[in-house]
Short mmCIF file of C-alpha atoms in Angstrom, two decimals:
data_model
loop_
_atom_site.label_atom_id
_atom_site.label_comp_id
_atom_site.label_asym_id
_atom_site.label_seq_id
_atom_site.Cartn_x
_atom_site.Cartn_y
_atom_site.Cartn_z
CA MET J 16 -61.77 45.26 -26.13
CA THR J 17 -58.59 46.56 -24.55
CA ASP J 18 -56.27 49.50 -24.93
CA ASP J 19 -53.72 47.26 -26.68
CA SER J 20 -52.73 48.45 -30.13
CA LEU J 21 -54.32 46.66 -33.06
CA PRO J 22 -52.21 44.36 -35.25
CA ALA J 23 -50.35 45.99 -38.14
CA GLU J 24 -48.57 44.99 -41.31
CA ARG J 25 -44.89 45.84 -41.88
CA LEU J 26 -44.09 49.46 -41.05
CA SER J 27 -40.86 51.42 -40.84
CA SER J 28 -39.68 52.29 -37.36
CA PRO J 29 -40.94 55.93 -37.49
CA ALA J 30 -44.33 54.85 -38.84
CA ALA J 31 -44.62 52.16 -36.16
CA LEU J 32 -43.88 54.74 -33.47
CA VAL J 33 -46.60 57.02 -34.83
CA ASP J 34 -48.98 54.04 -34.81
CA ASP J 35 -48.10 53.46 -31.15
CA VAL J 36 -48.98 57.09 -30.39
CA LEU J 37 -52.25 56.68 -32.26
CA ALA J 38 -53.04 53.58 -30.22
CA GLY J 39 -52.38 55.49 -27.02
CA VAL J 40 -55.02 58.09 -27.88
CA GLY J 41 -57.58 55.65 -29.21
CA TYR J 42 -56.53 56.18 -32.84
CA GLU J 43 -57.94 59.72 -32.77
CA VAL J 44 -55.98 61.33 -35.59
CA ALA J 45 -56.36 64.95 -34.45
CA ALA J 46 -55.32 64.17 -30.88
CA ALA J 47 -52.27 62.20 -32.01
CA THR J 48 -51.19 64.84 -34.51
CA ASP J 49 -51.51 67.63 -31.94
CA ALA J 50 -49.52 65.66 -29.36
CA ILE J 51 -46.75 64.86 -31.85
CA ASP J 52 -46.58 68.42 -33.15
CA ASP J 53 -46.20 69.68 -29.58
CA ALA J 54 -43.46 67.13 -28.90
CA VAL J 55 -41.34 67.92 -31.96
CA PRO J 56 -38.76 70.59 -31.14
CA GLY J 57 -38.78 73.93 -32.92
CA TYR J 58 -41.55 74.79 -35.33
CA GLY J 59 -41.78 71.47 -37.13
CA GLY J 60 -44.47 68.86 -36.90
CA LEU J 61 -45.49 65.40 -38.01
CA PHE J 62 -45.97 66.31 -41.67
CA ASP J 63 -43.71 69.35 -41.82
CA PRO J 64 -41.01 68.75 -44.46
CA ALA J 65 -38.55 70.49 -42.14
CA THR J 66 -38.98 67.77 -39.50
CA THR J 67 -36.12 65.31 -39.87
CA PRO J 68 -36.21 61.64 -38.81
CA ALA J 69 -33.54 62.54 -36.24
CA GLU J 70 -36.02 64.96 -34.63
CA LEU J 71 -39.12 62.84 -35.05
CA ARG J 72 -37.87 59.59 -33.52
CA PRO J 73 -36.79 60.94 -30.09
CA ALA J 74 -39.91 63.14 -29.95
CA LEU J 75 -42.11 60.07 -30.48
CA GLU J 76 -40.15 57.99 -27.99
CA ASP J 77 -40.35 60.73 -25.35
CA LEU J 78 -44.06 61.15 -25.99
CA LEU J 79 -44.71 57.44 -25.56
CA ALA J 80 -42.60 57.34 -22.39
CA SER J 81 -44.52 60.26 -20.91
CA GLY J 82 -47.83 58.41 -21.14
CA LEU J 83 -50.83 59.10 -23.33
CA SER J 84 -54.51 59.31 -22.58
CA ARG J 85 -57.58 59.05 -24.73
CA PRO J 86 -59.63 62.18 -25.36
CA PRO J 87 -63.00 62.46 -23.60
CA ILE J 88 -65.67 60.24 -25.13
CA PRO J 89 -68.68 62.18 -26.45
CA GLU J 90 -72.17 61.09 -25.42
CA PRO J 91 -74.18 59.55 -28.26
CA SER J 92 -77.84 60.38 -28.87
CA SER J 93 -78.86 56.70 -28.56
CA ASP J 94 -77.54 53.15 -28.90
CA THR J 95 -77.80 53.39 -32.69
CA PHE J 96 -74.62 54.23 -34.62
CA VAL J 97 -73.29 54.76 -38.13
CA LEU J 98 -69.74 53.69 -38.98
CA TYR J 99 -67.98 55.00 -42.08
CA VAL J 100 -64.85 53.07 -43.09
CA ASP J 101 -62.32 53.37 -45.88
CA GLY J 102 -58.91 52.00 -46.81
CA SER J 103 -56.27 53.57 -49.02
CA SER J 104 -53.24 52.05 -50.72
CA ARG J 105 -50.86 53.93 -53.00
CA GLY J 106 -49.63 51.56 -55.64
CA ASN J 107 -51.79 48.65 -54.45
CA PRO J 108 -49.59 47.36 -52.90
CA GLY J 109 -47.89 50.38 -51.40
CA PRO J 110 -48.13 52.63 -48.35
CA ALA J 111 -51.61 51.97 -46.97
CA GLY J 112 -53.82 53.55 -44.35
CA ALA J 113 -57.19 52.93 -42.72
CA GLY J 114 -59.81 55.44 -41.64
CA ALA J 115 -63.08 55.22 -39.71
CA VAL J 116 -65.64 57.72 -38.49
CA ILE J 117 -68.12 56.85 -35.74
CA ALA J 118 -71.36 58.86 -35.84
CA ASP J 119 -74.54 58.69 -33.81
CA ALA J 120 -78.08 58.39 -35.17
CA THR J 121 -78.36 62.16 -35.60
CA GLY J 122 -75.24 62.27 -37.78
CA ASP J 123 -72.98 63.88 -35.19
CA GLU J 124 -69.40 62.62 -35.52
CA LEU J 125 -68.20 61.06 -32.26
CA ALA J 126 -64.75 59.86 -33.35
CA ARG J 127 -62.41 60.37 -36.32
CA LEU J 128 -59.97 57.49 -36.41
CA GLY J 129 -57.02 56.58 -38.58
CA ARG J 130 -53.83 54.60 -38.66
CA PRO J 131 -51.08 53.38 -40.99
CA VAL J 132 -51.59 49.80 -42.14
CA GLY J 133 -48.38 48.81 -43.90
CA SER J 134 -45.57 50.12 -46.07
CA ARG J 135 -46.38 47.70 -48.90
CA THR J 136 -49.98 46.63 -48.44
CA GLY J 137 -52.93 46.12 -50.79
CA ASN J 138 -56.13 48.11 -50.77
CA ASN J 139 -58.32 45.18 -49.73
CA THR J 140 -56.23 44.61 -46.60
CA ALA J 141 -56.52 48.32 -45.79
CA GLU J 142 -60.31 48.07 -46.12
CA TYR J 143 -60.44 45.15 -43.69
CA VAL J 144 -58.24 47.04 -41.22
CA ALA J 145 -60.48 50.12 -41.48
CA LEU J 146 -63.53 48.06 -40.55
CA GLN J 147 -61.67 46.35 -37.72
CA LEU J 148 -60.43 49.71 -36.44
CA GLY J 149 -63.89 51.27 -36.44
CA LEU J 150 -65.58 48.29 -34.78
CA SER J 151 -62.86 47.91 -32.16
CA GLU J 152 -63.12 51.53 -31.07
CA LEU J 153 -66.92 51.57 -31.27
CA LEU J 154 -67.13 48.64 -28.87
CA ALA J 155 -64.40 50.06 -26.62
CA ARG J 156 -66.38 53.29 -26.16
CA TYR J 157 -70.06 52.40 -26.42
CA GLU J 158 -72.64 49.62 -26.20
CA PRO J 159 -74.18 49.67 -29.66
CA ARG J 160 -77.47 47.90 -30.26
CA ARG J 161 -77.91 48.94 -33.87
CA LEU J 162 -75.18 49.70 -36.40
CA GLU J 163 -75.09 50.71 -40.03
CA VAL J 164 -71.67 50.29 -41.65
CA ARG J 165 -71.13 52.50 -44.70
CA ILE J 166 -68.39 51.03 -46.85
CA ASP J 167 -67.34 51.03 -50.50
CA SER J 168 -65.45 47.71 -50.62
CA MET J 169 -67.56 44.95 -52.20
CA THR J 170 -64.74 42.52 -51.39
CA VAL J 171 -65.20 43.08 -47.66
CA ILE J 172 -69.00 43.17 -47.97
CA ARG J 173 -69.09 39.79 -49.71
CA ASP J 174 -66.87 38.30 -47.01
CA VAL J 175 -68.45 39.82 -43.90
CA TRP J 176 -72.12 39.97 -44.86
CA GLY J 177 -72.24 37.58 -47.80
CA GLY J 178 -70.49 34.67 -46.14
CA ASP J 179 -67.74 34.32 -48.72
CA ASP J 180 -64.28 33.17 -47.69
CA PRO J 181 -61.68 35.96 -47.79
CA THR J 182 -59.96 36.14 -51.16
CA GLU J 183 -57.17 38.48 -50.06
CA PRO J 184 -54.14 36.57 -48.73
CA GLY J 185 -53.29 37.34 -45.12
CA VAL J 186 -56.55 39.03 -44.04
CA GLU J 187 -57.89 36.12 -42.01
CA THR J 188 -56.92 37.71 -38.69
CA TYR J 189 -58.76 40.91 -39.57
CA SER J 190 -61.77 39.05 -40.97
CA GLU J 191 -62.10 36.93 -37.84
CA ALA J 192 -61.84 40.01 -35.60
CA VAL J 193 -64.54 41.79 -37.62
CA THR J 194 -66.85 38.77 -37.43
CA ALA J 195 -66.36 38.50 -33.67
CA ALA J 196 -67.01 42.22 -33.16
CA LEU J 197 -70.20 42.21 -35.23
CA SER J 198 -71.50 39.17 -33.35
CA SER J 199 -71.70 41.31 -30.19
CA ILE J 200 -73.93 43.92 -31.88
CA PRO J 201 -77.57 42.72 -31.93
CA GLU J 202 -78.53 44.47 -35.17
CA HIS J 203 -76.11 45.43 -37.92
CA GLU J 204 -76.30 46.07 -41.63
CA TYR J 205 -74.20 47.63 -44.36
CA THR J 206 -74.74 50.32 -46.96
CA HIS J 207 -72.55 50.12 -50.03
CA LEU J 208 -71.10 53.52 -50.89
CA ALA J 209 -70.57 54.36 -54.54
CA ASP J 210 -67.39 56.17 -55.53
CA SER J 211 -69.39 59.39 -55.81
CA ASP J 212 -70.87 59.11 -52.31
CA PRO J 213 -69.23 61.23 -49.60
CA ASN J 214 -67.19 59.26 -47.11
CA PRO J 215 -65.61 61.18 -44.22
CA ALA J 216 -63.29 58.23 -43.52
CA ASP J 217 -61.51 58.73 -46.85
CA ALA J 218 -59.35 61.65 -45.68
CA LEU J 219 -58.36 59.73 -42.53
CA ALA J 220 -57.27 56.73 -44.58
CA THR J 221 -55.15 59.08 -46.67
CA VAL J 222 -53.45 60.39 -43.52
CA GLY J 223 -52.76 56.80 -42.51
CA ALA J 224 -51.16 56.14 -45.89
CA ASP J 225 -49.05 59.29 -45.49
CA ILE J 226 -47.75 57.91 -42.19
CA ALA J 227 -47.15 54.45 -43.67
CA ALA J 228 -44.92 56.09 -46.27
CA PHE J 229 -42.49 57.25 -43.56
CA GLY J 230 -39.19 55.45 -43.66
CA PRO J 231 -36.97 53.66 -43.84
CA GLY J 232 -35.63 53.82 -40.36
#
């Protein structure tokens, strides 16, 4: 895994710039939001209605030009991990985001990740991207031996763990990346989350969808 940003669907220019900032900090939502809020002049911020596109764009460009660094990586309790993932699409298709939370075997959260996926993207694609995002960052940071993926998308489960061919058009790149990532983890399994089960990745996917809704521009 590298520090290169992950592939994305179509995004407006402001949303793409935010995604670049997220990539620069390892897709850590809190770190990216804090950095952007500090860079925006005045008292505005990333989601402040008072922040205009004319303020946001140069702030993002200056932030990217100044260089970004990933936050410190917490030490896990072991080589066993839990990965929560979730995708969100408003309108299905519509503005879509992906979220992932990496936890260790004790339940401590090690990373809270999110990103915009696309301005007009379906929920299944967002779910694939969420899994790719979580696996990519897990492998970039740690050497997992055992992994439990907690996910609510039966479409992705049937593809990744059931051996079905992807039914969502255009997800082959994500599906192949997920398969390759899982092949480097000796033991992995999934737990299907019901709609009523708590999923800490849900809020991060919502933030990603909020960012994907930026635009045009």
